Coordinates of C-alpha atoms (C1' of nucleotides) in Angstrom, one line a residue:
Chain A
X1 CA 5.0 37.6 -34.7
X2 CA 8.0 38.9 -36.4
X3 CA 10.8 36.4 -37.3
X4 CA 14.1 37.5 -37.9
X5 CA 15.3 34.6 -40.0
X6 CA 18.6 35.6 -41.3
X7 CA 20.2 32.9 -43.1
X8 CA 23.7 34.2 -44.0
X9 CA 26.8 32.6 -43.0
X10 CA 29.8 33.4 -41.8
X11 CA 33.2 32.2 -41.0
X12 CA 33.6 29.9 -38.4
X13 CA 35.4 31.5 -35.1
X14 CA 38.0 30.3 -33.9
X15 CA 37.7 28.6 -30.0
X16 CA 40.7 30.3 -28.7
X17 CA 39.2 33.8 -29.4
X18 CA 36.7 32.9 -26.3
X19 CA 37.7 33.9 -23.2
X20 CA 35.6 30.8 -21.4
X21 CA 37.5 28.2 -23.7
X22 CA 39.6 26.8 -20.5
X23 CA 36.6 26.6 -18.0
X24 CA 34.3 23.1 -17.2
X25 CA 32.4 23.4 -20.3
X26 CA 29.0 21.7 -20.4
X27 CA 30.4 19.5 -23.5
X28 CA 33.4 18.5 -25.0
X29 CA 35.2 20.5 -27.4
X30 CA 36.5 17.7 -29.6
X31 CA 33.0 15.8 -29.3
X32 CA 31.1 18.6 -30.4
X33 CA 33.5 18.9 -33.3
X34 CA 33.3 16.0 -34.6
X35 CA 29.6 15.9 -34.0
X36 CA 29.4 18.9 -36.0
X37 CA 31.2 17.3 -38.8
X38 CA 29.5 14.2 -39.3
X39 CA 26.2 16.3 -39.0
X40 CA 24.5 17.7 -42.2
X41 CA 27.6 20.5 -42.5
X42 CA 27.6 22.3 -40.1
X43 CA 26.1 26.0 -40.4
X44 CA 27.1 29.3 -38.9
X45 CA 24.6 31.9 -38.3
X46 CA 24.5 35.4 -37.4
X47 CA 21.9 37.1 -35.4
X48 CA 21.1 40.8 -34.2
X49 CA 19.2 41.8 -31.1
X50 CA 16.0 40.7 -31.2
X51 CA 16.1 38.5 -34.5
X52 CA 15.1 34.5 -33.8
X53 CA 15.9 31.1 -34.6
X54 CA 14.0 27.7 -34.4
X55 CA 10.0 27.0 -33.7
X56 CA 7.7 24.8 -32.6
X57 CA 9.5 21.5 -32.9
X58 CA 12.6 20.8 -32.4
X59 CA 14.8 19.2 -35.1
X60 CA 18.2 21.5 -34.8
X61 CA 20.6 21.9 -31.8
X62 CA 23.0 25.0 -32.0
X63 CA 26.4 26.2 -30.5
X64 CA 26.4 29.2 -29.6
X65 CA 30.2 31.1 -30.9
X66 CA 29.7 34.5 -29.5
X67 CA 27.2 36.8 -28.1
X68 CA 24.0 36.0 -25.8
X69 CA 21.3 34.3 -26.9
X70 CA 18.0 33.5 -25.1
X71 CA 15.6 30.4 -25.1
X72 CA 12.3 32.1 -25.0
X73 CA 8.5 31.4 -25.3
X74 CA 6.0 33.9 -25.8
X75 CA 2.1 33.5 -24.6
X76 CA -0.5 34.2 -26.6
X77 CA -1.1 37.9 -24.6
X78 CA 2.7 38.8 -24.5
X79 CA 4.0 37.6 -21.8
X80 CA 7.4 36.3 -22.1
X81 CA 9.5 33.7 -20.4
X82 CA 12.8 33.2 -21.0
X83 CA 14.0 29.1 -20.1
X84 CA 17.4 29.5 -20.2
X85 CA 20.6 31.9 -21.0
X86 CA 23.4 30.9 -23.4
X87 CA 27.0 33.0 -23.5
X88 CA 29.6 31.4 -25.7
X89 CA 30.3 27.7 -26.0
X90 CA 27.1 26.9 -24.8
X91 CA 24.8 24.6 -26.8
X92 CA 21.1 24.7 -26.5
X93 CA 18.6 22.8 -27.8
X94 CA 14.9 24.7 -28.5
X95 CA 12.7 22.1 -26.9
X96 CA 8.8 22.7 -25.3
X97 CA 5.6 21.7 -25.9
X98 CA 4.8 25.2 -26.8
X99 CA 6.1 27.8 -28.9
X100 CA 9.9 28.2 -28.3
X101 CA 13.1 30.1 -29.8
X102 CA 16.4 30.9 -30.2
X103 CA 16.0 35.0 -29.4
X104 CA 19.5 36.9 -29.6
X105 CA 20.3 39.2 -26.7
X106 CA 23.3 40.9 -28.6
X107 CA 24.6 40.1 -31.8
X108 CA 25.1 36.6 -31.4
X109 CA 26.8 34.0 -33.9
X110 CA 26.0 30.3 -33.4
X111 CA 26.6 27.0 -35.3
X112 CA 23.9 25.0 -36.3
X113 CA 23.2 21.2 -36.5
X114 CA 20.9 19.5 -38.0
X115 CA 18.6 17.1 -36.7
X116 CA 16.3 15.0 -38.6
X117 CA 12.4 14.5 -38.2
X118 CA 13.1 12.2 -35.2
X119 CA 15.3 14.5 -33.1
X120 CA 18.3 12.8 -33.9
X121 CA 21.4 13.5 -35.9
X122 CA 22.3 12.8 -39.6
X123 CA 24.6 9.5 -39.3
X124 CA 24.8 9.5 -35.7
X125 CA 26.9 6.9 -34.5
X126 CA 26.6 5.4 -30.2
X127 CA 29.3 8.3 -29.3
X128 CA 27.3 11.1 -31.1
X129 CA 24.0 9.9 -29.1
X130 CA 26.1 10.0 -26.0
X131 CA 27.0 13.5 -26.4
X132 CA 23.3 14.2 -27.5
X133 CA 21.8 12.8 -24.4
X134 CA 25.1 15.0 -22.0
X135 CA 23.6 18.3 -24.3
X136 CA 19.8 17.6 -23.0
X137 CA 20.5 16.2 -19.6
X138 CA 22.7 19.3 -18.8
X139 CA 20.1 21.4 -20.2
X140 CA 17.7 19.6 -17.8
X141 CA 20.3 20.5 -15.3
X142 CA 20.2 23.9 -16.1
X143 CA 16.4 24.4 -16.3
X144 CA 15.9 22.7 -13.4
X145 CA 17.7 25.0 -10.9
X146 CA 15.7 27.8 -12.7
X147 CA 12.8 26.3 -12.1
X148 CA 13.1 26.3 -8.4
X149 CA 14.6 29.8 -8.5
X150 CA 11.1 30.6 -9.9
X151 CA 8.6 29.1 -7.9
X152 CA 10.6 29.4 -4.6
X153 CA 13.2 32.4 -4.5
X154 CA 11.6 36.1 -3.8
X155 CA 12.6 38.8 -5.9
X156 CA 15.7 39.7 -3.7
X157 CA 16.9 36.1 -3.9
X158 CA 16.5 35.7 -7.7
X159 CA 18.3 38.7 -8.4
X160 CA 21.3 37.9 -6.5
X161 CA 21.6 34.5 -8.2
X162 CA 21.6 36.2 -11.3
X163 CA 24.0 38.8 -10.1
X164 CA 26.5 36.0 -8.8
X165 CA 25.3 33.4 -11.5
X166 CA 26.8 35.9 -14.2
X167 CA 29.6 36.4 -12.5
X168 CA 30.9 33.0 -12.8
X169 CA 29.9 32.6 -15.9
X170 CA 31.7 35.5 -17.8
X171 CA 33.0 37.7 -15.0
X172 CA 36.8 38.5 -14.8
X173 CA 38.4 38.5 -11.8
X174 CA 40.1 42.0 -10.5
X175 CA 41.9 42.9 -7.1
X176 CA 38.2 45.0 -6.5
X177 CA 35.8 42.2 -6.9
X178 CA 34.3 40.4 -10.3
X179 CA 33.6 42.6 -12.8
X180 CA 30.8 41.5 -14.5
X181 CA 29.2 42.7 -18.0
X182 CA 25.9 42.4 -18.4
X183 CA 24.2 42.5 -22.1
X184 CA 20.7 42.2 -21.2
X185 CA 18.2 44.7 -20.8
X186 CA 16.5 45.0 -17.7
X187 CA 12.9 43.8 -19.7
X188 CA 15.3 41.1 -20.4
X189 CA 16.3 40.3 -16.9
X190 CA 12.8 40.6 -15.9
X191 CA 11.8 37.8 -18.0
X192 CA 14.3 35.4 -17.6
X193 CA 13.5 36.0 -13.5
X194 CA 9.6 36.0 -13.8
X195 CA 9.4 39.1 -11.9
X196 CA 8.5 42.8 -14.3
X197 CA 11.0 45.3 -14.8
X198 CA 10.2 48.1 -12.6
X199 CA 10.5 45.7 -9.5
X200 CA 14.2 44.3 -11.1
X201 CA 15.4 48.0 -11.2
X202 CA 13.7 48.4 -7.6
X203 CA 15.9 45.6 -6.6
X204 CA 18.8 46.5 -8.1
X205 CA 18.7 49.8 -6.2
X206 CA 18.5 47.7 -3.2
X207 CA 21.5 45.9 -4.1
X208 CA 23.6 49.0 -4.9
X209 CA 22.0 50.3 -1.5
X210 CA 23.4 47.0 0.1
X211 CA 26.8 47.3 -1.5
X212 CA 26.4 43.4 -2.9
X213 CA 27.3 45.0 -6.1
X214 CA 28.4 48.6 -7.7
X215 CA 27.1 49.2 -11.1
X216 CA 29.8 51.9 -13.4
X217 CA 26.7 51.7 -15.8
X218 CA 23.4 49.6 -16.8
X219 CA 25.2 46.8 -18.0
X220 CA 28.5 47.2 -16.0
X221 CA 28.5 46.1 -12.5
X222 CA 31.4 44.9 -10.1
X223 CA 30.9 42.8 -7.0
X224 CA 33.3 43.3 -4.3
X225 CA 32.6 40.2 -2.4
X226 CA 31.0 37.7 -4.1
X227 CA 30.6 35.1 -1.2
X228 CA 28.2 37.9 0.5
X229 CA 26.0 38.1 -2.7
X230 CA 25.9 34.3 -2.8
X231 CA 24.9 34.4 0.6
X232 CA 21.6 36.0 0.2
X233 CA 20.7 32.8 -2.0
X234 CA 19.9 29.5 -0.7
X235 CA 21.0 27.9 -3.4
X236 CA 23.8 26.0 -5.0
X237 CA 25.1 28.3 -7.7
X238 CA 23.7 26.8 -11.5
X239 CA 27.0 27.2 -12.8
X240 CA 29.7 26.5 -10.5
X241 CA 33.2 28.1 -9.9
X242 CA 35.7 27.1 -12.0
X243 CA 38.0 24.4 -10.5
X244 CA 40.9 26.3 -10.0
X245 CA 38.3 29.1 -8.4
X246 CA 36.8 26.6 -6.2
X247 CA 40.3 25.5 -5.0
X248 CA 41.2 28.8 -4.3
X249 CA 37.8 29.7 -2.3
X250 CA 38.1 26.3 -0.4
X251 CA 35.1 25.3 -1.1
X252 CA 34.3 21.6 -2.3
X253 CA 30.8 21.8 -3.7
X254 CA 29.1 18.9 -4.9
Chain B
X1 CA 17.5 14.6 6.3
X2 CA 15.7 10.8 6.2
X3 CA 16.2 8.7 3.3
X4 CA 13.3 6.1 2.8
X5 CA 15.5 3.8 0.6
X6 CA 13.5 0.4 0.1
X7 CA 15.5 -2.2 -1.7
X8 CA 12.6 -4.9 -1.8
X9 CA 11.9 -6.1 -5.1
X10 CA 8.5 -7.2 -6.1
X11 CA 7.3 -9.1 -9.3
X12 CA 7.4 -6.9 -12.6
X13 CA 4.0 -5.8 -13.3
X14 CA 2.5 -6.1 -16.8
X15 CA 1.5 -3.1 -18.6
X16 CA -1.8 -3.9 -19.6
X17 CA -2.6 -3.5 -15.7
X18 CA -2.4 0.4 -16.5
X19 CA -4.8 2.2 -17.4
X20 CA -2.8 5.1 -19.6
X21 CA -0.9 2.6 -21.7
X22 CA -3.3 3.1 -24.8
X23 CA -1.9 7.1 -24.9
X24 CA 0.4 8.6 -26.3
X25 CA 3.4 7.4 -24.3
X26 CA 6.3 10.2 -24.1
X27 CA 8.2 7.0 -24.6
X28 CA 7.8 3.7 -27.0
X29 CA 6.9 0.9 -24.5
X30 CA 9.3 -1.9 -27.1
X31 CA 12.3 -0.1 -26.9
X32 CA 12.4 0.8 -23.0
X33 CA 12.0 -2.6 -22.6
X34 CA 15.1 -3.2 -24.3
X35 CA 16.8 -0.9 -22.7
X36 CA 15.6 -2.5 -19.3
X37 CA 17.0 -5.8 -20.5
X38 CA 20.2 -4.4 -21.8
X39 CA 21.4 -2.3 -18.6
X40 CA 21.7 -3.8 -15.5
X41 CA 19.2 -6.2 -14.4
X42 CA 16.0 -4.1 -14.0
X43 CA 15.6 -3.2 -10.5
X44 CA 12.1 -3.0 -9.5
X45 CA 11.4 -0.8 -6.3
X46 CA 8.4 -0.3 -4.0
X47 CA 8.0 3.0 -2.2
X48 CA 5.3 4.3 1.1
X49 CA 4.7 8.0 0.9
X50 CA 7.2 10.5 1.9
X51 CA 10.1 8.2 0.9
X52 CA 12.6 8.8 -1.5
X53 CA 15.3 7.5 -3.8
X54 CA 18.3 9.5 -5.8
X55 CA 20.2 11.9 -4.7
X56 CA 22.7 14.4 -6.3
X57 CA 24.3 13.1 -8.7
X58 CA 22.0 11.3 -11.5
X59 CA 23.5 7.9 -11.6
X60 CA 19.8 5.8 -12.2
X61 CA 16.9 6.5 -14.3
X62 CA 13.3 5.4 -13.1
X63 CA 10.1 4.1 -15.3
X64 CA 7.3 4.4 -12.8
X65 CA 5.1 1.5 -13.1
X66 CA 2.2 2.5 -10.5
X67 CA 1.3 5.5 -8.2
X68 CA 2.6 9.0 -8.4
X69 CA 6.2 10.6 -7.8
X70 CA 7.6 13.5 -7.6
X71 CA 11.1 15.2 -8.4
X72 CA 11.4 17.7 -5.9
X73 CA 13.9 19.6 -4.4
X74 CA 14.6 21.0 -0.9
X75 CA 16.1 24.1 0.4
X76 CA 18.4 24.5 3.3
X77 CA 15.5 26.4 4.8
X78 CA 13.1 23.9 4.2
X79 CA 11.2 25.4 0.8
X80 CA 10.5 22.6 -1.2
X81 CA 9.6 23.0 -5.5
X82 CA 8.5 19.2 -7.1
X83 CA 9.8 20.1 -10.2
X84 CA 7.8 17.1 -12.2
X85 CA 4.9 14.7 -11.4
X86 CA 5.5 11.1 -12.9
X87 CA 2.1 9.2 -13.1
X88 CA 2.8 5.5 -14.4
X89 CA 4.4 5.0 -17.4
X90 CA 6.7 8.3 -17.1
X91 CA 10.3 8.2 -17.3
X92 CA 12.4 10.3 -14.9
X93 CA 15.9 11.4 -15.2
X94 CA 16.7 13.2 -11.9
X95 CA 19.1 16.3 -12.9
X96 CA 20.0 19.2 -11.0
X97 CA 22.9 20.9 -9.9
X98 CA 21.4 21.1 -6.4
X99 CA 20.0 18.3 -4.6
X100 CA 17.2 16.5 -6.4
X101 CA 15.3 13.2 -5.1
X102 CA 12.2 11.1 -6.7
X103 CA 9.7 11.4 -4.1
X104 CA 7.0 9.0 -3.7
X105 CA 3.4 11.0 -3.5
X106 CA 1.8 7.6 -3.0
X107 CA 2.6 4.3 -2.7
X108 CA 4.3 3.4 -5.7
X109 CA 6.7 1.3 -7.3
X110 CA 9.5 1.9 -10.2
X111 CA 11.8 0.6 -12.6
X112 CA 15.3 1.1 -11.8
X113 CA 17.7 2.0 -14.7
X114 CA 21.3 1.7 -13.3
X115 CA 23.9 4.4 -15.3
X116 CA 27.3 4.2 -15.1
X117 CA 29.5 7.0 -13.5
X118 CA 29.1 8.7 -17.1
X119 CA 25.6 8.9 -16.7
X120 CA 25.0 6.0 -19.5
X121 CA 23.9 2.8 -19.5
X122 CA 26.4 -0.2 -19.6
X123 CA 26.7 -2.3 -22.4
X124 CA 24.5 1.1 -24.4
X125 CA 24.4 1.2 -28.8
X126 CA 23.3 3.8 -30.3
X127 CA 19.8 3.1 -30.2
X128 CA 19.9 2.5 -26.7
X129 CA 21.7 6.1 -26.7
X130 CA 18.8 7.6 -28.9
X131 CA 16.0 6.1 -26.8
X132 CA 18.2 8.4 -23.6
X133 CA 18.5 11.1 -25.4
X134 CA 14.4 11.4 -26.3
X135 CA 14.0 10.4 -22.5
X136 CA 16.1 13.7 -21.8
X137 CA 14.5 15.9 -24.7
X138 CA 10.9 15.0 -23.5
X139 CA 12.1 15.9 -19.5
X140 CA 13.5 19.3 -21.2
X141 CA 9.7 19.4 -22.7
X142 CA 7.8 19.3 -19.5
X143 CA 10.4 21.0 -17.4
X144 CA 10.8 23.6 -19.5
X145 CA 6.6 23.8 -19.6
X146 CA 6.3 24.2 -15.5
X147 CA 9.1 26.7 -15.7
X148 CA 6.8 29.0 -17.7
X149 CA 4.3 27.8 -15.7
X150 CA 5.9 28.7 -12.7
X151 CA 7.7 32.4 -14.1
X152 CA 4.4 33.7 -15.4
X153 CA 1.2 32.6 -14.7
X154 CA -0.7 33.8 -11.7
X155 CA -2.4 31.7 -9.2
X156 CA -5.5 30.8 -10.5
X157 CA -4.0 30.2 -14.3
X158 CA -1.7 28.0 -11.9
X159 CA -4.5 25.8 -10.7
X160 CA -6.6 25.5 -13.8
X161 CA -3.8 24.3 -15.8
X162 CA -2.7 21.9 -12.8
X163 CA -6.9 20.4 -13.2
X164 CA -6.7 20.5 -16.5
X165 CA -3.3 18.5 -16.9
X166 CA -4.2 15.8 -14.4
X167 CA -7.3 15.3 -16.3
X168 CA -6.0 14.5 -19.8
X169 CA -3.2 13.0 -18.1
X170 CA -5.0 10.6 -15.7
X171 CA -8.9 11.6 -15.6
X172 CA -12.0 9.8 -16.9
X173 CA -14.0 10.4 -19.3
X174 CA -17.8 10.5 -18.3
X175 CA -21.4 11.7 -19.7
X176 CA -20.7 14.2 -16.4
X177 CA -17.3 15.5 -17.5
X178 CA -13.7 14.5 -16.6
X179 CA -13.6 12.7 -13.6
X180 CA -10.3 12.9 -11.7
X181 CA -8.2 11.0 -8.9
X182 CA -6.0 13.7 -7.0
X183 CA -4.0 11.8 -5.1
X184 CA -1.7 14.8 -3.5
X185 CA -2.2 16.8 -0.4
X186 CA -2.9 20.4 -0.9
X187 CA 0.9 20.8 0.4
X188 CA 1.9 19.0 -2.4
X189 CA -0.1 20.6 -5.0
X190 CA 1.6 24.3 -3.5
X191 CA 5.2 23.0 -4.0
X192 CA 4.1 21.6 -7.4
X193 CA 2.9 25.1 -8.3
X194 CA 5.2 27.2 -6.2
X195 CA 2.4 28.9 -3.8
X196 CA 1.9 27.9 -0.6
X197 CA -1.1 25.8 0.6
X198 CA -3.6 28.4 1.9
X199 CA -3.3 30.1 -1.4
X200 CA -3.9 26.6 -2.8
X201 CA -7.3 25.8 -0.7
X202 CA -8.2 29.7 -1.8
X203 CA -8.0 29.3 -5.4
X204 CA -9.6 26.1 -5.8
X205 CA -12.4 27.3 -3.6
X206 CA -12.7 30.0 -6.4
X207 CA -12.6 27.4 -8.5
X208 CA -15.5 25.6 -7.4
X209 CA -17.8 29.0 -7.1
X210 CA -16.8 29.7 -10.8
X211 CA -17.8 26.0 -11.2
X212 CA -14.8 24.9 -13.4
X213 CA -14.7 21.7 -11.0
X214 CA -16.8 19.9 -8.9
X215 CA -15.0 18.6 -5.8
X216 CA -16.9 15.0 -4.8
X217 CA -13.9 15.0 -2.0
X218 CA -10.4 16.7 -1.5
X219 CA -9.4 14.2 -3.7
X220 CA -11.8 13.2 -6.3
X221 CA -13.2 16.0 -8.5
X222 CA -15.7 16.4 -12.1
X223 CA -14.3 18.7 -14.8
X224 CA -17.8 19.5 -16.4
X225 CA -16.4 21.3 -19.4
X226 CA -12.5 20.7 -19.6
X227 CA -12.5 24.0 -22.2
X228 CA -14.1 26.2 -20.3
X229 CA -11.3 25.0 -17.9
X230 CA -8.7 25.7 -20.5
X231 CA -9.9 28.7 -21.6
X232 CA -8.8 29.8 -18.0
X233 CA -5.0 29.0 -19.5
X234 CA -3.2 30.9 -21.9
X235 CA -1.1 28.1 -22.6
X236 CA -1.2 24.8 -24.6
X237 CA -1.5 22.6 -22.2
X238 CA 2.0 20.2 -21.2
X239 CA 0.2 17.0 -21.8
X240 CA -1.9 17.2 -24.6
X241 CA -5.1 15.1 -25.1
X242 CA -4.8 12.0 -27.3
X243 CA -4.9 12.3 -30.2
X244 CA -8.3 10.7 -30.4
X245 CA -9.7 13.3 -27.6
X246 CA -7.9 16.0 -30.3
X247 CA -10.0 14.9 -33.3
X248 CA -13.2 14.8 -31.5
X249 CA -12.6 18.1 -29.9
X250 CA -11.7 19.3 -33.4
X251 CA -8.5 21.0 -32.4
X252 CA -5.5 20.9 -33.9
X253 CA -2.3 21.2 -31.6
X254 CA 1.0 21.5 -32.9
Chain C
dC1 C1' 23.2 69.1 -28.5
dG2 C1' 18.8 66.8 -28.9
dG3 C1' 15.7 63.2 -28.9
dA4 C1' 14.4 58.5 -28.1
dA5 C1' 14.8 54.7 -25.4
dA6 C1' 16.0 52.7 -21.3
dC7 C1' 16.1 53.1 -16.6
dT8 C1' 14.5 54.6 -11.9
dT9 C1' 11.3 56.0 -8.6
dG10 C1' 6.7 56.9 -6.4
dA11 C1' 2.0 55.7 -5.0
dA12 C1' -1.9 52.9 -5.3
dA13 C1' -3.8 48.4 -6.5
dA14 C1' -3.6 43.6 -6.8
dT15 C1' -1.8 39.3 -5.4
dT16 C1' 0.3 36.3 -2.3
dT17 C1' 1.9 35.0 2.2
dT18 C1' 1.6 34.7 7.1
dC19 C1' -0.5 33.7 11.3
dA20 C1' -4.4 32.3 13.5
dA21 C1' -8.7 30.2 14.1
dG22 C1' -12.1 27.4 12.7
dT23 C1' -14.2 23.1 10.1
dC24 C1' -14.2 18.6 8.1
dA25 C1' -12.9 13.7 7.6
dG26 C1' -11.0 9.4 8.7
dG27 C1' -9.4 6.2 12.2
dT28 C1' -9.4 4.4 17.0
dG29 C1' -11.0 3.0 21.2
dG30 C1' -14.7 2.7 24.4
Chain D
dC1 C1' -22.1 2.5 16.8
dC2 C1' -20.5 6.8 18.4
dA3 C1' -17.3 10.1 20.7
dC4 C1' -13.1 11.8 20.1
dC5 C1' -8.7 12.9 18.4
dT6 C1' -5.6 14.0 14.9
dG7 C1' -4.2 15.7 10.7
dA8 C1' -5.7 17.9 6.6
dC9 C1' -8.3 21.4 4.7
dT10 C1' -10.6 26.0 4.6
dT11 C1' -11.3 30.7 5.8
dG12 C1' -10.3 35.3 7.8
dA13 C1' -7.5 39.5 8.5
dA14 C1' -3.3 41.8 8.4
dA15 C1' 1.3 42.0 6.5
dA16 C1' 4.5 41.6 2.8
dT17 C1' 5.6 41.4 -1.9
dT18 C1' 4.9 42.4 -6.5
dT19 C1' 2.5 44.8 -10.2
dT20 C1' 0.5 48.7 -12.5
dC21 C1' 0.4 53.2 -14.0
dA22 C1' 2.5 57.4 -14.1
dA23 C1' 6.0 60.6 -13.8
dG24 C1' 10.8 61.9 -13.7
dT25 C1' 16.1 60.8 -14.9
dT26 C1' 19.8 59.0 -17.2
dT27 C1' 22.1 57.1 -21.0
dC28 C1' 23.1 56.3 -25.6
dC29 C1' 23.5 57.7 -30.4
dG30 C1' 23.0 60.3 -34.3

DNA sequence: CGGAAACTTGAAAATTTTCAAGTCAGGTGG
DNA sequence: CCACCTGACTTGAAAATTTTCAAGTTTCCG
């Protein structure tokens, strides 16, 4: 198993140079800061496709600053899952009683924070616990709804979550539809769906064949109506609308 | 949808009456006790099969004290995925963007946590916090566990690691094998595992031809050689055995 | 422009689900 | 104590879904 460790730093981005800064972020901005700071100093990272952070037991929590990076776990024959997707501003803490990493997507920089042997932070005060215990119950959250897209969506269903999931998440809104960018691979979209990746491209060509979504390339895609795409899933959407989207949409979800 | 809320409260039972309280707990006993005494008065709560108690948003944790529960989800069209089984002893944290419940599997009764509308404890320090925060990090564990589970293991891996769980988690040790108390209904099992029932009843009677378990009833069955069972997994199973059972085995888990 | 990698598509195999028909077990009433 | 009834479990066969293996295509880069 190839690690691709790579310990250099780099300079600390700016939150105003992410387009997501103004949405409901998982976390607190100034918390985070300041958890950062009273941390062991905090580290940035960069990573290429493919290269991995973390192991076995947990004892850092990072941020992730720009790119896509994936919570992964690979069985013994091959196999991979990936738990959970991270864009910008997300924070993700490597946790499983297996074997589990940090795997970037894309380039991906991330800031990292210590934790010491007991999971917990370096001169963590109530307030800094607090925000730890939001980080891991929203990442229950998160892993939860994927859960039950696994053992009870077909292969139709999970894609079109994905499809709309992405959308909210780092789509940008257009007078034709969301259009979305999508940075993963389709061997990466197959494992983060359980299905393989000749049945996600079959899928996708049923998509494009339902007009749910037009795809200008692999990773481009636009979706002209995104209330029909959520329709084909039973499911709350993971990651909400914004706000101001839901407002607009009239919806009230929970 | 029927909510089989059951404010009664009954007497506080001790925790030598359980059997598991020897094991390695995902939680120390001493400080959830503290915890107990430091929220809210503890709440204790006594549920029939079927009924339930939660509901969207996670305001409440639970320590179950007998029986077996489920957090489970439903679908508008009816699908159902338990997400996690708590025997007694387990904490749960109901999370999900969706609609989540704890779902008694049996009759059993619980320890009510009561959260504020933060989602933390009142009157909470930082140990208090920490103690949460490991509660959360060990649900990430185990969710995070069925979610590979779930994404890529087929159906008999499924069911072997299901046996092989419930008997380090709450089997007997005999000159026989691992004897083990299954107290969920084959529809249970399926929406634990995300197949349906028939495929459940198929599978374990594959099991028992391949004689990896001995079924005395529906509900009561002998493990004659728990690796030979595990060998069936290519995974490390969620709930390791203790770490007496490890030594004697001669294995060394992470 | 050429080549490699990623993506798509086809056909057969494997797995799982669906629907339907038994079989078994526990509880009730005669 | 036994027949019977109901619900849970098992099994069978066909249908649906997904995977596997094997070509093609397209896309991306140098």
């Amino acid at each position: 198993m190839v690690w691709g460790m790579q310990p250099s730093d780099v300079a600390l981005k700016r939150d105003d140079q992410h387009a997501n800064t103004d949405h409901d972020c998982n976390l607190c901005q100034a918390d985070l800061c300041r958890l950062l700071k009273q941390g062991r100093s905090p580290r940035v990272r960069s990573l290429n496709r493919g290269q991995r952070l973390g192991g076995p037991s947990c004892q850092k929590i990072w941020r992730i600053l720009s790119g896509l990076a994936a919570l992964c776990t690979t069985l013994p024959d091959g196999r991979r899952q990936i738990m959970c997707l991270s864009l910008a501003d997300d924070v993700i803490c490597p946790a499983s009683s297996g074997e589990a990493w940090i795997e970037a997507l894309t380039p991906t920089s991330l800031c990292e924070i210590e934790l010491d042997r007991h999971g917990t932070p370096n001169g963590a005060d109530a307030a800094l616990y607090a925000e730890l215990f939001r980080i891991a119950h929203d990442h229950v959250m998160s892993v939860s709804t994927h859960l039950v897209t696994l053992g009870r969506l077909d292969g139709m269903e999970r894609v079109c979550l994905f499809l709309a999931d992405m959308a909210w998440r780092s789509g940008q809104r257009t007078d034709g539809g969301w259009r979305v960018h999508l940075p993963l691979s389709r061997d990466d979209i197959a494992d983060y769906l359980g299905l393989n990746p000749e049945t996600v491209s079959r899928i996708l060509s049923r998509v494009k064949k339902a007009r749910l979504a037009t795809f200008l390339s692999p990773t481009d895609y636009l979706v002209p109506d995104i209330d029909a795409l959520q329709d084909r899933v039973p499911m709350v959407p993971p990651h909400q609308p914004r706000q101001s989207d839901r407002e607009e949409r009239g919806l009230h979800l929970v």
